[in-house]
PDB file of C-alpha atoms in Angstrom:
ATOM      1  CA  UNK A 221     -47.022  21.395-159.296  1.00 84.00           C
ATOM      2  CA  UNK A 222     -48.890  23.900-161.471  1.00 91.00           C
ATOM      3  CA  UNK A 223     -51.764  22.797-163.842  1.00 96.00           C
ATOM      4  CA  UNK A 224     -52.622  24.955-166.706  1.00 97.00           C
ATOM      5  CA  UNK A 225     -55.825  24.579-168.798  1.00 98.00           C
ATOM      6  CA  UNK A 226     -56.543  26.656-171.782  1.00 98.00           C
ATOM      7  CA  UNK A 227     -59.942  27.174-173.335  1.00 97.00           C
ATOM      8  CA  UNK A 228     -61.670  29.447-175.918  1.00 97.00           C
ATOM      9  CA  UNK A 229     -60.104  28.098-179.176  1.00 97.00           C
ATOM     10  CA  UNK A 230     -62.268  27.234-182.158  1.00 97.00           C
ATOM     11  CA  UNK A 231     -63.046  28.027-185.769  1.00 98.00           C
ATOM     12  CA  UNK A 232     -63.238  31.624-186.770  1.00 98.00           C
ATOM     13  CA  UNK A 233     -63.483  33.538-189.982  1.00 98.00           C
ATOM     14  CA  UNK A 234     -60.828  35.894-190.971  1.00 98.00           C
ATOM     15  CA  UNK A 235     -61.340  39.177-189.520  1.00 97.00           C
ATOM     16  CA  UNK A 236     -63.018  37.840-186.392  1.00 98.00           C
ATOM     17  CA  UNK A 237     -61.845  37.701-182.735  1.00 98.00           C
ATOM     18  CA  UNK A 238     -61.182  35.186-180.011  1.00 97.00           C
ATOM     19  CA  UNK A 239     -60.454  35.386-176.430  1.00 98.00           C
ATOM     20  CA  UNK A 240     -58.348  32.509-175.094  1.00 98.00           C
ATOM     21  CA  UNK A 241     -58.267  31.702-171.539  1.00 98.00           C
ATOM     22  CA  UNK A 242     -55.760  29.963-169.407  1.00 98.00           C
ATOM     23  CA  UNK A 243     -56.709  28.828-165.861  1.00 98.00           C
ATOM     24  CA  UNK A 244     -53.907  27.975-163.476  1.00 96.00           C
ATOM     25  CA  UNK A 245     -54.032  25.883-160.268  1.00 94.00           C
ATOM     26  CA  UNK A 246     -52.297  26.804-157.068  1.00 83.00           C
ATOM     27  CA  UNK A 247     -51.977  29.685-154.709  1.00 83.00           C
ATOM     28  CA  UNK A 248     -48.956  31.486-156.107  1.00 90.00           C
ATOM     29  CA  UNK A 249     -50.395  32.410-159.542  1.00 92.00           C
ATOM     30  CA  UNK A 250     -49.632  36.186-158.886  1.00 91.00           C
ATOM     31  CA  UNK A 251     -45.916  35.373-158.779  1.00 92.00           C
ATOM     32  CA  UNK A 252     -45.765  33.486-162.014  1.00 94.00           C
ATOM     33  CA  UNK A 253     -44.646  35.171-165.098  1.00 95.00           C
ATOM     34  CA  UNK A 254     -47.114  33.930-167.935  1.00 96.00           C
ATOM     35  CA  UNK A 255     -46.691  33.477-171.658  1.00 97.00           C
ATOM     36  CA  UNK A 256     -48.665  32.414-174.763  1.00 98.00           C
ATOM     37  CA  UNK A 257     -46.973  30.438-177.536  1.00 98.00           C
ATOM     38  CA  UNK A 258     -48.308  29.028-180.789  1.00 98.00           C
ATOM     39  CA  UNK A 259     -47.401  26.115-182.965  1.00 98.00           C
ATOM     40  CA  UNK A 260     -48.540  25.639-186.481  1.00 97.00           C
ATOM     41  CA  UNK A 261     -48.348  22.350-188.278  1.00 93.00           C
ATOM     42  CA  UNK A 262     -44.719  21.561-189.554  1.00 95.00           C
ATOM     43  CA  UNK A 263     -43.508  24.748-187.629  1.00 97.00           C
ATOM     44  CA  UNK A 264     -41.602  25.227-184.406  1.00 96.00           C
ATOM     45  CA  UNK A 265     -43.367  26.665-181.310  1.00 97.00           C
ATOM     46  CA  UNK A 266     -43.115  30.604-181.340  1.00 97.00           C
ATOM     47  CA  UNK A 267     -43.568  33.088-178.810  1.00 98.00           C
ATOM     48  CA  UNK A 268     -46.733  35.252-179.070  1.00 98.00           C
ATOM     49  CA  UNK A 269     -47.001  37.340-175.769  1.00 98.00           C
ATOM     50  CA  UNK A 270     -45.915  37.418-172.268  1.00 97.00           C
ATOM     51  CA  UNK A 271     -46.792  39.373-168.956  1.00 96.00           C
ATOM     52  CA  UNK A 272     -44.690  39.635-165.995  1.00 91.00           C
ATOM     53  CA  UNK A 273     -45.603  38.740-162.465  1.00 88.00           C
ATOM     54  CA  UNK A 274     -44.703  41.801-160.737  1.00 77.00           C
ATOM     55  CA  UNK A 275     -46.155  44.941-162.402  1.00 81.00           C
ATOM     56  CA  UNK A 276     -48.086  42.955-165.082  1.00 83.00           C
ATOM     57  CA  UNK A 277     -45.989  44.458-167.790  1.00 92.00           C
ATOM     58  CA  UNK A 278     -46.647  43.137-171.318  1.00 95.00           C
ATOM     59  CA  UNK A 279     -44.511  42.330-174.240  1.00 96.00           C
ATOM     60  CA  UNK A 280     -45.158  40.871-177.755  1.00 97.00           C
ATOM     61  CA  UNK A 281     -43.652  39.220-180.749  1.00 97.00           C
ATOM     62  CA  UNK A 282     -43.558  41.674-183.797  1.00 96.00           C
ATOM     63  CA  UNK A 283     -46.319  39.817-185.476  1.00 96.00           C
ATOM     64  CA  UNK A 284     -48.546  40.115-182.376  1.00 97.00           C
ATOM     65  CA  UNK A 285     -48.263  43.788-181.945  1.00 96.00           C
ATOM     66  CA  UNK A 286     -51.414  45.630-182.424  1.00 96.00           C
ATOM     67  CA  UNK A 287     -53.774  42.519-182.737  1.00 97.00           C
ATOM     68  CA  UNK A 288     -52.928  40.543-179.784  1.00 98.00           C
ATOM     69  CA  UNK A 289     -53.466  41.681-176.073  1.00 98.00           C
ATOM     70  CA  UNK A 290     -52.437  39.488-173.071  1.00 97.00           C
ATOM     71  CA  UNK A 291     -53.843  40.106-169.563  1.00 97.00           C
ATOM     72  CA  UNK A 292     -54.152  38.503-166.298  1.00 96.00           C
ATOM     73  CA  UNK A 293     -56.685  38.235-163.401  1.00 95.00           C
ATOM     74  CA  UNK A 294     -54.746  37.202-160.381  1.00 93.00           C
ATOM     75  CA  UNK A 295     -57.831  37.073-158.346  1.00 93.00           C
ATOM     76  CA  UNK A 296     -59.057  34.209-160.606  1.00 95.00           C
ATOM     77  CA  UNK A 297     -55.773  32.635-161.507  1.00 95.00           C
ATOM     78  CA  UNK A 298     -56.288  33.226-165.187  1.00 97.00           C
ATOM     79  CA  UNK A 299     -54.345  34.734-168.112  1.00 97.00           C
ATOM     80  CA  UNK A 300     -56.136  35.802-171.260  1.00 98.00           C
ATOM     81  CA  UNK A 301     -55.178  36.362-174.931  1.00 98.00           C
ATOM     82  CA  UNK A 302     -57.384  38.531-176.849  1.00 98.00           C
ATOM     83  CA  UNK A 303     -56.860  38.192-180.712  1.00 98.00           C
ATOM     84  CA  UNK A 304     -58.521  40.681-183.091  1.00 98.00           C
ATOM     85  CA  UNK A 305     -58.794  40.898-186.852  1.00 97.00           C
ATOM     86  CA  UNK A 306     -57.586  37.403-187.266  1.00 97.00           C
ATOM     87  CA  UNK A 307     -55.843  35.971-190.140  1.00 97.00           C
ATOM     88  CA  UNK A 308     -55.558  32.449-191.574  1.00 97.00           C
ATOM     89  CA  UNK A 309     -51.824  32.435-190.604  1.00 96.00           C
ATOM     90  CA  UNK A 310     -52.825  32.748-187.011  1.00 97.00           C
ATOM     91  CA  UNK A 311     -54.040  28.998-187.374  1.00 98.00           C
ATOM     92  CA  UNK A 312     -52.155  27.058-184.646  1.00 98.00           C
ATOM     93  CA  UNK A 313     -52.325  25.291-181.400  1.00 98.00           C
ATOM     94  CA  UNK A 314     -52.088  28.021-178.704  1.00 98.00           C
ATOM     95  CA  UNK A 315     -50.518  27.213-175.369  1.00 98.00           C
ATOM     96  CA  UNK A 316     -50.071  28.903-172.220  1.00 98.00           C
ATOM     97  CA  UNK A 317     -47.010  28.589-169.933  1.00 98.00           C
ATOM     98  CA  UNK A 318     -45.975  29.571-166.675  1.00 96.00           C
ATOM     99  CA  UNK A 319     -42.541  30.506-165.204  1.00 95.00           C
ATOM    100  CA  UNK A 320     -42.391  29.948-161.452  1.00 91.00           C
ATOM    101  CA  UNK A 321     -38.775  31.273-160.978  1.00 89.00           C
ATOM    102  CA  UNK A 322     -39.665  34.712-159.833  1.00 84.00           C
ATOM    103  CA  UNK A 323     -36.918  36.200-161.991  1.00 85.00           C
ATOM    104  CA  UNK A 324     -37.547  39.370-163.802  1.00 82.00           C
ATOM    105  CA  UNK A 325     -37.287  39.831-167.371  1.00 84.00           C
ATOM    106  CA  UNK A 326     -38.923  39.196-170.811  1.00 88.00           C
ATOM    107  CA  UNK A 327     -39.224  35.614-171.512  1.00 93.00           C
ATOM    108  CA  UNK A 328     -39.561  34.570-175.074  1.00 95.00           C
ATOM    109  CA  UNK A 329     -37.729  31.352-175.250  1.00 95.00           C
ATOM    110  CA  UNK A 330     -39.780  28.229-174.305  1.00 96.00           C
ATOM    111  CA  UNK A 331     -37.041  27.013-172.165  1.00 95.00           C
ATOM    112  CA  UNK A 332     -37.746  29.922-169.719  1.00 95.00           C
ATOM    113  CA  UNK A 333     -40.960  28.347-168.697  1.00 96.00           C
ATOM    114  CA  UNK A 334     -41.697  25.541-166.151  1.00 94.00           C
ATOM    115  CA  UNK A 335     -45.238  24.610-166.812  1.00 96.00           C
ATOM    116  CA  UNK A 336     -47.310  24.191-170.000  1.00 98.00           C
ATOM    117  CA  UNK A 337     -50.907  23.735-170.778  1.00 98.00           C
ATOM    118  CA  UNK A 338     -52.255  21.180-173.161  1.00 97.00           C
ATOM    119  CA  UNK A 339     -52.936  23.742-175.848  1.00 98.00           C
ATOM    120  CA  UNK A 340     -56.149  24.906-177.576  1.00 98.00           C
ATOM    121  CA  UNK A 341     -56.629  24.801-181.332  1.00 98.00           C
ATOM    122  CA  UNK A 342     -57.493  27.957-183.183  1.00 98.00           C
ATOM    123  CA  UNK A 343     -58.487  27.672-186.938  1.00 98.00           C
ATOM    124  CA  UNK A 344     -59.050  30.683-189.036  1.00 98.00           C
ATOM    125  CA  UNK A 345     -60.689  30.311-192.251  1.00 97.00           C
ATOM    126  CA  UNK A 346     -60.353  32.641-195.271  1.00 93.00           C
TER     127      UNK A 346
END
């Protein structure tokens, strides 16, 4: 069983930055593909960014390119999401997710992930 705990959310003004963290339990973190998703009120959960387990390749949704950066620290079992130049439409609950299958590929569908954190609220004021 893998436990994921997000942190770093909060209230930020438009144009500001946040770094979200997701700490994972277990000794196999380096073999998990990781992803960040978000869900705004009344909307479906959407993919933000992902990072592979093998070479740490990164990929992003179109809206995330240029402002969001995903990274991982395998020594500390943590994945990060840096968000710059934040906009009110970035307001959402942000979730990290882990795929323990070991399969390669870009995983943008929530169903590709086995484990989820509880989420961290991000609110961007205009």
